[in-house]
CSV table of C-alpha atoms in Angstrom, one decimal:
chain,number,residue,atom,x,y,z
A,235,MET,CA,-14.3,-6.7,-14.1
A,236,PRO,CA,-10.7,-7.1,-15.2
A,237,SER,CA,-8.5,-9.1,-13.8
A,238,GLN,CA,-6.4,-7.2,-11.1
A,239,THR,CA,-3.6,-8.1,-10.1
A,240,GLY,CA,-0.5,-6.7,-7.3
A,241,LEU,CA,1.5,-7.7,-5.6
A,242,ALA,CA,2.5,-6.0,-1.7
A,243,GLY,CA,5.5,-5.4,0.0
A,244,ALA,CA,8.5,-3.9,0.1
A,245,LEU,CA,10.3,-6.8,-1.7
A,246,GLY,CA,13.8,-4.6,-2.2
A,247,LYS,CA,15.0,-1.1,-4.1
A,248,GLY,CA,15.7,-1.3,-7.7
A,249,ARG,CA,14.2,-5.0,-8.1
A,250,GLN,CA,11.6,-6.0,-11.2
A,251,GLU,CA,8.5,-7.9,-10.8
A,252,ASP,CA,5.8,-10.0,-13.1
A,253,ILE,CA,3.1,-8.4,-12.6
A,254,SER,CA,-0.3,-9.6,-15.2
A,255,ALA,CA,-3.4,-7.1,-15.8
A,256,GLU,CA,-5.4,-5.7,-18.1
A,257,PRO,CA,-6.0,-2.4,-19.8
A,258,GLY,CA,-7.4,0.6,-17.8
A,259,VAL,CA,-6.7,-1.9,-14.0
A,260,CYS,CA,-4.5,0.1,-11.9
A,261,VAL,CA,-2.3,-2.8,-10.4
A,262,ALA,CA,0.8,-2.2,-7.9
A,263,VAL,CA,3.7,-1.8,-9.4
A,264,LEU,CA,6.6,-2.7,-6.8
A,265,LEU,CA,9.8,0.6,-6.4
A,266,GLY,CA,12.3,0.8,-4.0
A,267,LYS,CA,11.3,4.8,-3.3
A,268,SER,CA,8.1,6.5,-2.9
A,269,VAL,CA,6.0,8.1,-6.1
A,270,ARG,CA,3.2,9.9,-6.1
A,271,GLY,CA,3.2,9.6,-2.7
A,272,TYR,CA,3.0,5.7,-2.6
A,273,SER,CA,5.8,3.9,-1.0
A,274,THR,CA,5.2,-0.3,-2.6
A,275,PRO,CA,2.8,0.1,-4.0
A,276,VAL,CA,2.4,2.7,-6.4
A,277,GLN,CA,-0.4,2.5,-8.3
A,278,VAL,CA,-0.4,2.6,-12.2
A,279,THR,CA,-2.8,2.2,-15.0
A,280,LEU,CA,-1.4,-0.2,-17.7
A,281,PRO,CA,-1.9,0.5,-20.8
A,282,ARG,CA,-1.9,-3.7,-22.5
A,283,PRO,CA,-2.9,-7.1,-21.9
A,284,GLY,CA,-0.5,-9.6,-20.5
A,285,VAL,CA,2.3,-10.3,-18.9
A,286,LEU,CA,5.4,-6.6,-18.4
A,287,VAL,CA,8.2,-6.0,-16.0
A,288,LEU,CA,8.4,-3.1,-15.2
A,289,SER,CA,11.4,-1.5,-13.5
A,290,ALA,CA,10.6,2.2,-12.1
A,291,GLN,CA,13.9,3.7,-13.5
A,292,TRP,CA,12.2,4.0,-17.5
A,293,GLU,CA,8.7,3.0,-16.9
A,294,LEU,CA,6.4,4.4,-14.4
A,295,GLY,CA,6.7,7.9,-16.9
A,296,ARG,CA,5.4,7.0,-19.7
A,297,LEU,CA,2.0,4.8,-17.7
A,298,ARG,CA,1.7,7.0,-15.0
A,299,TRP,CA,-1.8,9.5,-17.6
A,300,ARG,CA,-2.8,6.9,-19.3
A,301,GLY,CA,-6.6,6.3,-18.9
A,302,ARG,CA,-7.2,8.7,-17.1
A,303,SER,CA,-9.7,11.3,-18.9
A,304,MET,CA,-12.2,13.2,-17.5
A,305,GLY,CA,-14.9,9.9,-19.3
A,306,ASN,CA,-13.8,7.2,-17.7
A,307,ARG,CA,-15.8,5.3,-15.6
A,308,VAL,CA,-15.2,2.8,-12.7
A,309,THR,CA,-15.0,-0.9,-13.8
A,310,ARG,CA,-16.5,-2.6,-11.5
A,311,ASP,CA,-19.6,-3.3,-10.6
A,312,ASP,CA,-19.9,-4.6,-7.4
A,313,PHE,CA,-17.6,-4.8,-4.1
A,314,GLU,CA,-15.1,-7.0,-3.4
A,315,TRP,CA,-16.1,-9.9,-2.1
A,316,VAL,CA,-14.1,-12.0,0.4
A,317,TYR,CA,-15.2,-15.2,2.3
A,318,THR,CA,-12.4,-14.7,5.0
A,319,ASP,CA,-12.2,-13.4,8.8
A,320,GLN,CA,-10.5,-9.7,9.0
A,321,PRO,CA,-7.0,-10.4,9.4
A,322,HIS,CA,-6.5,-8.1,12.3
A,323,THR,CA,-7.8,-10.6,15.5
A,324,GLU,CA,-5.3,-12.9,13.8
A,325,ARG,CA,-2.3,-11.0,14.0
A,326,ARG,CA,-3.3,-8.5,17.1
A,327,LYS,CA,-2.8,-12.7,18.4
A,328,GLU,CA,0.6,-12.9,17.2
A,329,ILE,CA,2.2,-9.9,18.3
A,330,LEU,CA,0.9,-9.9,21.4
A,331,ALA,CA,2.6,-13.8,21.9
A,332,LYS,CA,5.6,-12.4,20.6
A,333,TYR,CA,6.1,-9.2,21.8
A,334,PRO,CA,3.5,-8.8,25.3
A,335,GLU,CA,5.5,-5.3,26.1
A,336,ILE,CA,2.9,-3.9,23.8
A,337,LYS,CA,-0.6,-4.4,26.5
A,338,LYS,CA,1.6,-1.7,28.7
A,339,LEU,CA,1.1,0.9,25.4
A,340,MET,CA,-2.6,-0.1,26.6
A,341,GLY,CA,-4.6,2.8,28.3
A,342,PRO,CA,-5.8,6.5,28.7
A,343,ASP,CA,-2.8,8.6,27.2
A,344,PRO,CA,-2.5,11.3,29.2
A,345,GLN,CA,-1.9,14.3,27.2
A,346,LEU,CA,-5.2,14.0,25.4
A,347,LYS,CA,-7.9,15.9,26.8
A,348,TRP,CA,-5.2,18.7,27.6
A,349,VAL,CA,-4.8,19.0,23.2
A,350,VAL,CA,-8.0,18.8,23.7
A,351,THR,CA,-9.8,21.7,25.6
A,352,LEU,CA,-7.1,23.4,23.6
A,353,MET,CA,-8.8,22.8,20.3
A,354,VAL,CA,-11.8,24.0,21.7
A,355,LEU,CA,-10.4,27.0,23.1
A,356,THR,CA,-8.9,27.5,20.0
A,357,GLN,CA,-12.2,27.7,17.8
A,358,LEU,CA,-13.8,29.7,20.9
A,359,VAL,CA,-11.3,32.2,20.2
A,360,ALA,CA,-11.8,32.0,16.4
A,361,CYS,CA,-15.7,32.1,16.3
A,362,TYR,CA,-14.8,36.1,17.5
A,363,LEU,CA,-12.4,36.3,15.5
A,364,VAL,CA,-14.5,35.7,12.4
A,365,LYS,CA,-17.7,37.6,13.8
A,366,ASP,CA,-16.5,40.8,11.8
A,367,LEU,CA,-15.1,39.5,8.9
A,368,PRO,CA,-16.6,39.8,5.2
A,369,TRP,CA,-18.1,36.6,4.2
A,370,LYS,CA,-16.0,35.5,1.5
A,371,TRP,CA,-12.9,36.1,4.2
A,372,VAL,CA,-15.2,34.0,6.6
A,373,PHE,CA,-15.4,30.8,4.0
A,374,PHE,CA,-11.7,31.5,3.7
A,375,TRP,CA,-11.0,30.9,7.2
A,376,ALA,CA,-13.7,28.3,7.5
A,377,TYR,CA,-11.7,26.1,5.2
A,378,ALA,CA,-8.4,27.1,5.8
A,379,PHE,CA,-8.2,27.3,9.5
A,380,GLY,CA,-11.1,25.9,11.2
A,381,GLY,CA,-11.6,23.3,8.7
A,382,CYS,CA,-8.3,21.5,9.5
A,383,LEU,CA,-8.6,21.9,13.2
A,384,ASN,CA,-12.5,20.3,13.5
A,385,HIS,CA,-11.4,17.8,11.2
A,386,SER,CA,-8.5,16.9,13.6
A,387,MET,CA,-11.3,16.8,16.1
A,388,THR,CA,-13.8,14.6,15.3
A,389,LEU,CA,-10.2,12.3,15.2
A,390,ALA,CA,-10.2,12.8,18.6
A,391,ILE,CA,-12.9,12.2,18.9
A,392,HIS,CA,-12.3,9.3,16.8
A,393,ASP,CA,-9.8,8.3,20.2
A,394,ILE,CA,-11.7,9.4,22.3
A,395,SER,CA,-14.5,6.9,21.2
A,396,HIS,CA,-11.8,4.4,22.5
A,397,ASN,CA,-12.1,5.1,26.3
A,398,VAL,CA,-8.6,6.6,25.5
A,399,ALA,CA,-8.7,9.5,27.7
A,400,PHE,CA,-9.4,8.4,30.1
A,401,GLY,CA,-9.5,4.6,30.6
A,402,ASN,CA,-12.6,2.4,29.7
A,403,LYS,CA,-13.0,1.9,33.7
A,404,GLU,CA,-14.2,5.8,33.3
A,405,ALA,CA,-16.5,5.4,30.6
A,406,LYS,CA,-18.1,7.4,31.1
A,407,TRP,CA,-16.7,10.3,31.3
A,408,ASN,CA,-15.5,9.1,27.8
A,409,ARG,CA,-17.8,10.4,26.6
A,410,LEU,CA,-19.2,13.2,27.7
A,411,PHE,CA,-15.5,14.5,27.5
A,412,GLY,CA,-16.7,13.3,23.5
A,413,MET,CA,-19.6,15.5,24.2
A,414,PHE,CA,-16.9,18.7,24.9
A,415,ALA,CA,-14.7,18.3,22.1
A,416,ASN,CA,-18.0,18.4,19.7
A,417,LEU,CA,-18.4,21.4,20.5
A,418,PRO,CA,-16.4,23.3,17.5
A,419,ILE,CA,-17.8,21.4,15.2
A,420,GLY,CA,-21.3,22.7,14.8
A,421,VAL,CA,-23.4,19.5,15.1
A,422,PRO,CA,-24.0,16.4,17.6
A,423,TYR,CA,-21.3,14.3,16.8
A,424,ALA,CA,-19.3,12.2,19.1
A,425,THR,CA,-21.9,10.4,21.2
A,426,SER,CA,-24.0,8.3,17.6
A,427,PHE,CA,-20.0,8.1,16.2
A,428,LYS,CA,-18.6,6.4,19.3
A,429,LYS,CA,-22.3,3.5,18.8
A,430,TYR,CA,-21.4,3.2,15.3
A,431,HIS,CA,-18.1,2.9,15.2
A,432,VAL,CA,-18.2,-0.3,17.6
A,433,ASP,CA,-19.1,-2.4,14.8
A,434,HIS,CA,-16.2,-0.3,12.3
A,435,HIS,CA,-13.9,-2.6,14.6
A,436,ARG,CA,-16.0,-5.9,15.7
A,437,TYR,CA,-17.6,-6.0,12.1
A,438,LEU,CA,-14.8,-4.8,10.1
A,439,ALA,CA,-16.6,-4.2,5.7
A,440,GLY,CA,-19.4,-6.4,7.1
A,441,ASP,CA,-22.8,-6.4,4.7
A,442,GLY,CA,-25.5,-4.1,6.9
A,443,LEU,CA,-23.0,-4.1,9.5
A,444,ASP,CA,-19.9,-1.4,8.7
A,445,VAL,CA,-21.9,1.6,7.9
A,446,ASP,CA,-18.4,2.7,6.4
A,447,ILE,CA,-18.8,0.9,3.7
A,448,PRO,CA,-20.9,2.9,0.7
A,449,THR,CA,-23.8,1.8,-0.3
A,450,ALA,CA,-24.8,0.3,-3.6
A,451,PHE,CA,-26.3,3.3,-4.8
A,452,GLU,CA,-23.4,5.2,-4.4
A,453,GLY,CA,-21.4,2.2,-6.1
A,454,ARG,CA,-23.5,2.6,-8.9
A,455,PHE,CA,-23.9,6.2,-9.3
A,456,PHE,CA,-20.5,7.7,-8.4
A,457,HIS,CA,-19.1,6.0,-11.0
A,458,SER,CA,-17.2,8.5,-13.6
A,459,PRO,CA,-14.4,11.2,-12.1
A,460,PRO,CA,-17.2,14.0,-12.2
A,461,ARG,CA,-19.4,12.5,-9.5
A,462,LYS,CA,-17.0,10.9,-8.2
A,463,ILE,CA,-15.4,14.7,-6.9
A,464,LEU,CA,-19.5,15.0,-6.3
A,465,TRP,CA,-19.3,12.1,-3.5
A,466,LEU,CA,-16.2,13.6,-1.9
A,467,PHE,CA,-18.2,17.2,-1.8
A,468,LEU,CA,-21.1,14.9,-0.6
A,469,GLN,CA,-19.7,12.6,1.7
A,470,PRO,CA,-20.4,14.5,5.0
A,471,VAL,CA,-24.4,14.3,3.8
A,472,PHE,CA,-23.5,10.6,3.8
A,473,TYR,CA,-22.0,9.4,6.7
A,474,ILE,CA,-25.1,11.5,8.5
A,475,LEU,CA,-27.4,9.5,6.3
A,476,ARG,CA,-25.5,6.1,5.6
A,477,PRO,CA,-26.5,4.7,9.4
A,478,LEU,CA,-29.8,5.4,9.1
A,479,TYR,CA,-30.3,3.6,5.8
A,480,VAL,CA,-27.7,0.2,6.8
A,481,ASN,CA,-27.7,-0.5,10.3
A,482,PRO,CA,-30.6,2.1,11.9
A,483,LYS,CA,-30.2,2.1,15.3
A,484,PRO,CA,-32.2,3.4,18.5
A,485,VAL,CA,-31.7,6.4,20.5
A,486,THR,CA,-30.4,6.4,23.2
A,487,GLY,CA,-30.0,9.6,26.3
A,488,LEU,CA,-26.3,9.9,25.8
A,489,GLU,CA,-26.8,11.3,22.4
A,490,VAL,CA,-29.8,13.5,23.2
A,491,ILE,CA,-27.5,14.9,25.8
A,492,ASN,CA,-25.3,15.6,23.3
A,493,VAL,CA,-27.7,17.7,20.4
A,494,ALA,CA,-29.0,19.8,23.4
A,495,VAL,CA,-25.6,20.4,25.0
A,496,GLN,CA,-24.6,21.2,21.1
A,497,LEU,CA,-27.7,23.3,20.7
A,498,ALA,CA,-26.8,25.2,23.8
A,499,TYR,CA,-23.6,26.1,22.8
A,500,ASP,CA,-24.5,26.8,19.4
A,501,LEU,CA,-27.7,29.5,20.2
A,502,LEU,CA,-25.1,30.7,23.0
A,503,ILE,CA,-22.4,31.4,20.2
A,504,TYR,CA,-25.5,33.2,18.0
A,505,SER,CA,-26.6,35.3,20.8
A,506,LEU,CA,-23.4,36.5,21.9
A,507,TRP,CA,-21.4,37.4,17.6
A,508,GLY,CA,-23.9,37.1,15.4
A,509,PRO,CA,-24.3,34.4,12.9
A,510,LYS,CA,-20.9,34.5,11.2
A,511,PRO,CA,-19.7,31.8,13.7
A,512,ILE,CA,-21.5,29.4,13.9
A,513,PHE,CA,-21.4,29.3,9.5
A,514,TYR,CA,-16.9,29.1,10.8
A,515,MET,CA,-17.8,25.9,12.1
A,516,ILE,CA,-20.5,24.3,10.8
A,517,ALA,CA,-19.0,24.9,7.4
A,518,GLY,CA,-15.0,24.4,8.1
A,519,SER,CA,-16.2,21.0,9.4
A,520,THR,CA,-18.4,20.8,5.7
A,521,LEU,CA,-16.0,21.6,4.2
A,522,ALA,CA,-12.5,19.7,5.5
A,523,MET,CA,-14.5,16.8,5.8
A,524,GLY,CA,-15.4,16.6,1.5
A,525,ILE,CA,-12.7,17.6,-0.5
A,526,HIS,CA,-9.4,18.4,1.2
A,527,PRO,CA,-6.7,17.1,1.9
A,528,ILE,CA,-7.1,16.1,5.1
A,529,SER,CA,-9.9,13.7,4.2
A,530,GLY,CA,-7.7,12.1,2.0
A,531,HIS,CA,-7.8,9.5,5.0
A,532,PHE,CA,-11.3,8.2,4.2
A,533,ILE,CA,-10.0,7.1,1.5
A,534,ALA,CA,-6.9,6.1,2.1
A,535,GLU,CA,-7.4,3.8,5.3
A,536,HIS,CA,-9.9,1.2,3.3
A,537,TYR,CA,-10.4,1.6,0.1
A,538,MET,CA,-9.1,-1.4,-2.3
A,539,TYR,CA,-5.9,0.0,-4.2
A,540,LEU,CA,-4.5,-3.2,-4.1
A,541,LYS,CA,-6.3,-6.0,-4.6
A,542,GLY,CA,-6.3,-8.7,-1.3
A,543,TYR,CA,-5.7,-6.0,1.5
A,544,ASP,CA,-8.9,-4.1,3.0
A,545,THR,CA,-6.7,-1.5,5.1
A,546,PHE,CA,-4.1,0.9,4.4
A,547,SER,CA,-1.6,2.3,6.5
A,548,TYR,CA,-0.2,6.4,5.4
A,549,TYR,CA,2.8,7.9,7.4
A,550,GLY,CA,3.4,11.5,6.4
A,551,PRO,CA,3.8,14.4,8.2
A,552,LEU,CA,-0.3,15.1,8.4
A,553,ASN,CA,0.1,12.3,11.3
A,554,TRP,CA,0.7,15.4,13.5
A,555,LEU,CA,-2.3,17.0,12.9
A,556,THR,CA,-4.9,13.6,12.8
A,557,PHE,CA,-3.3,11.7,16.5
A,558,ASN,CA,-1.8,9.7,14.8
A,559,VAL,CA,-5.2,8.7,12.4
A,560,GLY,CA,-2.5,7.4,9.1
A,561,TYR,CA,-1.7,4.4,11.2
A,562,HIS,CA,-4.8,2.7,10.4
A,563,MET,CA,-3.3,-1.0,10.7
A,564,GLU,CA,-1.8,-0.8,13.8
A,565,HIS,CA,-5.1,0.8,15.0
A,566,HIS,CA,-7.6,-1.9,13.9
A,567,ASP,CA,-5.2,-4.6,15.3
A,568,PHE,CA,-5.1,-2.4,18.5
A,569,PRO,CA,-8.4,-0.2,18.9
A,570,SER,CA,-7.6,1.0,22.7
A,571,ILE,CA,-3.8,2.2,22.4
A,572,PRO,CA,-3.7,5.4,21.8
A,573,GLY,CA,-2.7,7.0,18.6
A,574,SER,CA,-0.2,8.6,20.5
A,575,LYS,CA,1.6,5.3,20.9
A,576,LEU,CA,0.6,3.5,17.4
A,577,PRO,CA,4.2,4.1,16.3
A,578,LEU,CA,6.3,2.3,18.7
A,579,VAL,CA,3.7,-0.4,18.1
A,580,LYS,CA,5.0,-0.5,14.2
A,581,LYS,CA,8.5,0.1,16.0
A,582,ILE,CA,8.3,-3.1,18.1
A,583,ALA,CA,6.2,-5.2,15.5
A,584,ALA,CA,8.3,-4.1,12.4
A,585,GLU,CA,8.5,-7.9,10.7
A,586,TYR,CA,4.7,-7.3,10.8
A,587,TYR,CA,3.9,-4.3,9.0
A,588,ASP,CA,7.3,-3.1,7.1
A,589,HIS,CA,6.2,-5.8,4.7
A,590,LEU,CA,2.3,-4.3,4.0
A,591,PRO,CA,1.2,-1.6,1.2
A,592,TYR,CA,0.6,2.1,2.8
A,593,HIS,CA,0.3,5.6,2.0
A,594,THR,CA,2.6,8.7,2.3
A,595,SER,CA,0.1,11.0,0.6
A,596,TRP,CA,-3.1,11.8,0.7
A,597,VAL,CA,-3.4,14.1,-1.5
A,598,CYS,CA,-2.7,11.9,-4.0
A,599,VAL,CA,-5.2,9.4,-2.2
A,600,LEU,CA,-7.9,11.2,-3.9
A,601,TRP,CA,-5.7,12.2,-6.7
A,602,ASP,CA,-5.8,8.2,-8.2
A,603,PHE,CA,-9.5,8.1,-6.3
A,604,VAL,CA,-11.0,9.7,-8.1
A,605,PHE,CA,-9.2,9.3,-11.5
A,606,CYS,CA,-8.2,5.7,-11.5
A,607,GLU,CA,-11.0,3.1,-13.7
A,608,SER,CA,-11.1,0.8,-10.7
A,609,LEU,CA,-11.2,2.9,-7.4
A,610,GLY,CA,-14.4,4.4,-6.8
A,611,PRO,CA,-16.8,4.1,-3.9
A,612,PHE,CA,-17.2,-0.3,-4.8
A,613,ALA,CA,-13.3,-0.9,-4.5
A,614,ARG,CA,-14.4,-1.8,-0.9
A,615,VAL,CA,-13.8,-5.3,0.7
A,616,LYS,CA,-16.9,-7.3,2.0
A,617,ARG,CA,-18.2,-10.0,4.4
A,618,LYS,CA,-21.0,-11.7,5.4
A,619,TYR,CA,-21.0,-12.5,9.6
A,620,LYS,CA,-22.7,-14.3,10.7
A,621,VAL,CA,-24.2,-12.9,13.4
A,622,ALA,CA,-27.7,-11.2,13.4
A,623,LYS,CA,-27.5,-7.1,13.8
A,624,ALA,CA,-29.8,-7.1,16.9
A,625,GLU,CA,-26.2,-7.9,18.1
């Protein structure tokens, strides 16, 4: 594996920095403005080894496309194993000590339940409207509209899993409301997501604990651009199957209820309007979690676009549609703060976030994931936790 060196943070506009790299390795180039979807750092492929002094004014255009042919294979053959604790716990303590007012942002979001209810009703109306459309238009609207709304709903469910709909004291109401938000997605999802998402925060990148980490098979097999494109299409399948292989857990009573409620809803829709609305719901959910602009958040959040960082934020317009899931560094620092208030965290504690690398385009994230040789399913930080899986 060639060495990879990146420099983090916005160190000032127009500055030049020395960067060590080897051929075919994506590294960070510090720029004063957003280029190719990144605002310090930017991912490029350097054409030769050694120490280069790169200037944003003339070097980026020459380097942008080097080494990105469809035949390129991923240069990584294992995860990035680290032996340090996740950074979010310590940063949370420091920020709260300096800015105790952030505690006031924790708690329920009173608007969330009304926004989610409107989204569920919108999809119900959409199911009625597509019932007599030709199949090609059902497919089109499933991707262009229903998929966007359903993917947004999965991120509402993400917020609900943190009890921000009704607060921590009303955990059961949050679980039931998650099942309600699940209805337009077409497949039961909300309760199982909650069960595993807890481990994603508690044991971030934990080997055998965090099921957000791809398996070794995924890393070895999906190593070229065509296979990485296939992997992106199959993301929904891996998100369903991976927990059963990596960290299987007993089925809970709430999961059974979630399945029963979802099946009853799907049967009701089918009996009223036939198969096209069912296809619209499920196909939209599946397509929007694969090759879709919004699905870029799956890659942007934790894939190692810069060595030494295993969580990245995204500051761009799609946060409006995704309950601010792009504020992911802030979210992992303060998971009990609703997505609607995460921009305030960044504003209050600006000195803790302004120097960190971040994305500005999920589309560019997907593009670089496919064509950059140092990126792929193996481009994830991984840790060993001194805890028993049974915990």
